[in-house]
Short mmCIF file of C-alpha atoms in Angstrom, two decimals:
data_model
loop_
_atom_site.label_atom_id
_atom_site.label_comp_id
_atom_site.label_asym_id
_atom_site.label_seq_id
_atom_site.Cartn_x
_atom_site.Cartn_y
_atom_site.Cartn_z
CA MET S 300 35.14 61.39 -32.77
CA ALA S 301 33.41 62.73 -35.85
CA PHE S 302 31.76 66.10 -36.11
CA GLU S 303 28.21 64.76 -35.43
CA ASP S 304 29.41 63.00 -32.22
CA ILE S 305 31.06 66.16 -30.88
CA LEU S 306 27.96 68.20 -31.82
CA ARG S 307 25.64 65.87 -29.88
CA GLY S 308 27.98 65.03 -27.04
CA SER S 309 29.31 68.51 -26.27
CA PHE S 310 26.52 70.88 -27.15
CA GLY S 311 23.22 68.97 -26.81
CA LYS S 312 20.36 70.17 -28.96
CA VAL S 313 21.29 72.53 -31.75
CA LEU S 314 19.54 74.50 -34.49
CA THR S 315 20.71 75.76 -37.80
CA GLU S 316 21.50 79.46 -37.68
CA THR S 317 18.43 80.40 -39.67
CA SER S 318 16.23 78.18 -37.55
CA PHE S 319 17.56 79.67 -34.39
CA VAL S 320 16.87 83.24 -35.56
CA LYS S 321 13.40 82.26 -36.88
CA ARG S 322 12.51 80.43 -33.70
CA SER S 323 13.69 83.29 -31.49
CA TYR S 324 11.57 85.74 -33.56
CA ASN S 325 8.46 83.55 -33.34
CA THR S 326 8.95 83.09 -29.62
CA LEU S 327 9.43 86.78 -28.93
CA LYS S 328 6.51 87.64 -31.22
CA ASP S 329 4.24 85.81 -28.79
CA HIS S 330 5.34 88.29 -26.18
CA GLY S 331 4.78 91.43 -28.24
CA PHE S 332 8.12 91.86 -29.95
CA THR S 333 8.07 92.44 -33.74
CA ASP S 334 10.44 93.89 -36.31
CA ASP S 335 8.30 97.06 -36.33
CA ASN S 336 8.46 97.77 -32.59
CA SER S 337 11.85 96.43 -31.50
CA ILE S 338 15.55 96.87 -32.07
CA ALA S 339 17.99 93.92 -32.06
CA SER S 340 21.58 94.15 -31.00
CA VAL S 341 24.17 91.49 -31.86
CA CYS S 342 27.29 90.50 -29.96
CA VAL S 343 29.32 88.03 -32.05
CA CYS S 344 32.99 87.67 -32.87
CA ARG S 345 34.48 89.93 -35.60
CA ASP S 346 35.40 86.81 -37.59
CA GLU S 347 34.00 86.85 -41.13
CA ILE S 348 32.55 83.35 -40.65
CA SER S 349 30.44 84.66 -37.77
CA GLN S 350 28.74 87.26 -39.91
CA PRO S 351 26.02 85.08 -41.59
CA ILE S 352 24.05 85.04 -38.39
CA ARG S 353 24.19 88.84 -38.25
CA SER S 354 22.74 88.86 -41.71
CA ALA S 355 19.97 86.44 -40.63
CA ILE S 356 19.14 88.67 -37.65
CA ARG S 357 19.15 91.80 -39.79
CA SER S 358 16.81 90.23 -42.36
CA THR S 359 14.46 89.17 -39.61
CA TRP S 360 14.42 92.11 -37.22
CA GLY S 361 15.73 94.88 -39.45
CA GLU S 362 19.01 96.72 -39.11
CA ALA S 363 20.66 95.57 -35.86
CA PHE S 364 22.97 97.43 -33.53
CA ASN S 365 26.48 96.02 -33.62
CA LEU S 366 27.96 95.29 -30.17
CA SER S 367 30.51 92.81 -31.51
CA SER S 368 34.10 92.38 -30.35
CA LEU S 369 36.79 89.71 -30.55
CA GLY S 370 35.50 86.52 -28.93
CA ALA S 371 31.97 88.08 -28.74
CA MET S 372 33.13 89.83 -25.57
CA PHE S 373 30.75 92.61 -24.56
CA THR S 374 32.99 95.68 -24.40
CA ALA S 375 30.58 98.38 -25.67
CA GLY S 376 29.63 99.26 -22.13
CA LYS S 377 27.00 101.72 -21.00
CA THR S 378 27.65 104.08 -23.89
CA GLY S 379 27.12 101.36 -26.47
CA LEU S 380 23.90 100.18 -24.75
CA ARG S 381 22.57 103.75 -24.53
CA ALA S 382 23.18 104.18 -28.22
CA ALA S 383 21.29 100.99 -29.07
CA MET S 384 18.45 101.98 -26.80
CA ASN S 385 18.21 105.51 -28.32
CA HIS S 386 17.72 103.92 -31.75
CA SER S 387 14.76 101.80 -30.61
CA PRO S 388 11.24 102.38 -31.91
CA GLN S 389 8.90 103.77 -29.27
CA VAL S 390 5.37 102.39 -29.55
CA GLU S 391 2.70 103.56 -27.13
CA GLY S 392 5.38 104.75 -24.74
CA LYS S 393 7.28 101.39 -24.68
CA GLU S 394 10.61 100.36 -26.11
CA ARG S 395 11.68 96.82 -26.80
CA TYR S 396 15.26 95.60 -26.94
CA ILE S 397 16.62 92.24 -28.10
CA PHE S 398 20.22 91.21 -27.38
CA TYR S 399 21.94 88.22 -29.03
CA ILE S 400 25.21 86.94 -27.49
CA LEU S 401 26.86 84.28 -29.59
CA PRO S 402 30.57 83.42 -29.26
CA HIS S 403 31.71 80.86 -31.86
CA ILE S 404 33.73 77.72 -32.34
CA ALA S 405 34.63 75.59 -35.31
CA ILE S 406 34.49 71.73 -35.42
CA ASP S 407 35.99 69.93 -38.40
CA GLU S 408 35.02 66.60 -40.00
CA GLN S 409 37.17 64.62 -37.56
CA GLY S 410 35.67 66.45 -34.59
CA THR S 411 38.68 68.61 -33.90
CA ALA S 412 37.61 71.69 -31.94
CA GLY S 413 38.88 74.99 -33.30
CA SER S 414 39.82 73.70 -36.74
CA TYR S 415 38.25 75.41 -39.78
CA ARG S 416 39.05 75.25 -43.52
CA ARG S 417 38.33 78.52 -45.12
CA ARG S 418 37.93 79.35 -48.83
CA GLY S 419 40.96 78.25 -50.79
CA SER S 420 41.50 75.26 -48.49
CA ARG S 421 43.31 77.41 -45.93
CA LEU S 422 43.36 75.64 -42.57
CA SER S 423 42.77 78.08 -39.73
CA SER S 424 41.18 78.36 -36.32
CA ALA S 425 37.96 79.62 -34.83
CA CYS S 426 37.54 81.36 -32.53
CA GLY S 427 41.05 82.73 -33.32
CA ALA S 428 41.01 85.12 -30.41
CA LEU S 429 40.09 82.36 -27.91
CA CYS S 430 42.57 79.97 -29.49
CA GLN S 431 45.36 82.57 -29.04
CA PHE S 432 44.38 83.01 -25.40
CA LEU S 433 44.28 79.28 -24.89
CA ALA S 434 47.77 78.89 -26.44
CA GLU S 435 49.10 81.43 -24.02
CA LEU S 436 47.46 79.62 -21.09
CA ARG S 437 49.03 76.33 -22.17
CA GLU S 438 52.43 77.91 -22.51
CA ARG S 439 51.86 79.70 -19.14
CA ARG S 440 52.77 83.05 -20.65
CA VAL S 441 49.51 85.01 -20.47
CA ARG S 442 50.11 88.79 -20.62
CA ILE S 443 47.26 90.76 -19.07
CA LEU S 444 48.82 94.22 -19.30
CA MET S 445 46.96 96.38 -21.74
CA ASP S 446 48.57 96.30 -25.16
CA GLU S 447 47.57 99.58 -26.90
CA GLU S 448 48.22 97.88 -30.24
CA ASP S 449 45.99 94.94 -29.41
CA VAL S 450 43.25 96.39 -27.24
CA GLU S 451 40.42 93.86 -27.76
CA GLU S 452 42.51 90.80 -27.30
CA SER S 453 43.97 92.38 -24.15
CA LEU S 454 40.52 93.01 -22.77
CA LEU S 455 39.45 89.46 -23.60
CA LYS S 456 42.44 87.94 -21.78
CA ARG S 457 42.11 90.19 -18.74
CA ARG S 458 38.42 89.42 -18.44
CA LEU S 459 38.55 85.66 -19.03
CA VAL S 460 41.50 84.97 -16.84
CA ARG S 461 39.49 86.07 -13.89
CA GLU S 462 37.02 83.22 -14.52
CA ILE S 463 39.53 80.35 -14.70
CA PRO S 464 40.75 78.86 -11.41
CA TRP S 465 44.47 79.27 -10.87
CA GLY S 466 46.48 76.50 -12.56
CA GLU S 467 43.60 75.19 -14.57
CA ILE S 468 43.66 75.16 -18.39
CA PRO S 469 40.26 74.49 -20.01
CA GLU S 470 39.79 72.90 -23.40
CA LEU S 471 38.43 75.10 -26.16
CA ILE S 472 34.78 74.05 -25.86
CA PRO S 473 34.54 74.78 -22.16
CA LEU S 474 36.46 78.05 -22.71
CA THR S 475 33.87 79.12 -25.34
CA GLU S 476 31.14 78.43 -22.75
CA ILE S 477 33.07 80.60 -20.27
CA ALA S 478 33.24 83.38 -22.86
CA ARG S 479 29.46 83.16 -23.37
CA ARG S 480 28.73 83.40 -19.64
CA VAL S 481 31.17 86.26 -19.24
CA SER S 482 29.76 88.26 -22.10
CA GLN S 483 26.20 87.66 -20.87
CA SER S 484 27.20 88.74 -17.29
CA ASP S 485 28.88 91.90 -18.48
CA LEU S 486 25.93 92.81 -20.68
CA GLU S 487 23.53 92.24 -17.78
CA HIS S 488 25.65 94.39 -15.45
CA ALA S 489 25.39 97.27 -17.89
CA LEU S 490 21.67 96.60 -18.62
CA TYR S 491 20.72 97.08 -14.95
CA LYS S 492 22.64 100.34 -14.95
CA VAL S 493 20.97 101.95 -17.89
CA VAL S 494 17.63 100.28 -18.77
CA ASP S 495 14.35 101.38 -17.21
CA PHE S 496 12.59 98.00 -17.08
CA ALA S 497 9.31 99.69 -16.06
CA THR S 498 9.04 101.27 -19.53
CA SER S 499 11.12 98.86 -21.64
CA ASP S 500 10.80 95.19 -22.40
CA THR S 501 14.09 93.35 -22.92
CA ALA S 502 15.05 89.96 -24.36
CA VAL S 503 18.49 88.33 -23.90
CA LEU S 504 19.28 85.37 -26.17
CA THR S 505 22.53 83.50 -25.80
CA GLY S 506 24.16 80.50 -27.43
CA ILE S 507 27.26 79.06 -29.05
CA GLN S 508 27.68 79.55 -32.79
CA ILE S 509 29.19 76.39 -34.24
CA HIS S 510 30.83 76.25 -37.67
CA GLY S 511 30.66 72.74 -39.05
CA PRO S 512 32.13 71.29 -42.28
CA GLU S 513 28.95 71.97 -44.25
CA SER S 514 26.81 74.36 -42.25
CA ASN S 515 26.59 76.67 -39.26
CA TYR S 516 24.61 75.82 -36.14
CA VAL S 517 23.62 77.45 -32.80
CA ALA S 518 23.50 75.61 -29.53
CA PRO S 519 20.97 77.72 -27.51
CA ARG S 520 21.96 78.59 -24.00
CA GLU S 521 20.35 80.77 -21.34
CA SER S 522 17.61 83.04 -22.81
CA TYR S 523 15.00 85.14 -21.05
CA LEU S 524 12.64 88.06 -21.15
CA ILE S 525 12.11 90.96 -18.75
CA LEU S 526 8.50 92.02 -19.28
CA ASN S 527 7.12 94.85 -17.09
CA GLY S 528 10.09 94.38 -14.79
CA GLN S 529 9.49 90.57 -14.34
CA ARG S 530 11.97 87.99 -15.60
CA GLN S 531 10.68 85.04 -17.63
CA GLU S 532 12.85 82.20 -18.94
CA LEU S 533 12.69 81.23 -22.57
CA ARG S 534 13.22 77.79 -24.16
CA LEU S 535 14.15 77.73 -27.80
CA VAL S 536 14.68 73.95 -28.06
#
């Protein structure tokens, strides 16, 4: 299958990165969020090919707090969230937070998941951290003890292995979806520990960042607002 077939068949409706960020801004603006009264936080992979969307978010919302880790896992915890919150503008007694969670995957011209050709024609993988974990699953040699010389990958493996039924080995696209759900869940767990939703409005925007042969895309996933303590679902496509 070619890239376009995989894109449509596995991810549904997608937007270019810039369109995703612009649409999220316009949607949130209708609910009182602007670049003057809000702070954005971004949780993407550390991979250099993931960074253009951080740049798009920064140019739209202003300087964004970096919550990123390998695989876009949320590992900043309550301390990281409090730091982001403490940097938020306060307008008429209210703070507004925006959180983007976007793990990534590459799809090449032939539709091969995980395959990416970097500058200089170097063939590599994305997400490398998820691909490494998947290779260990396939070889049935996953090590979940903490490796002090590889802390983030250790945390990624220890967290994701809890979400995979014993004996099952997902393909890379479903594994990336699992990573998104896990990162969202862990962020939400921390949010409800530290955010006062009575005085703060919060937006959570999730998706899968897709690196194609010619351009980057986002497949929007679960997104919502909490306004005055009430949750409201968002549709970006």
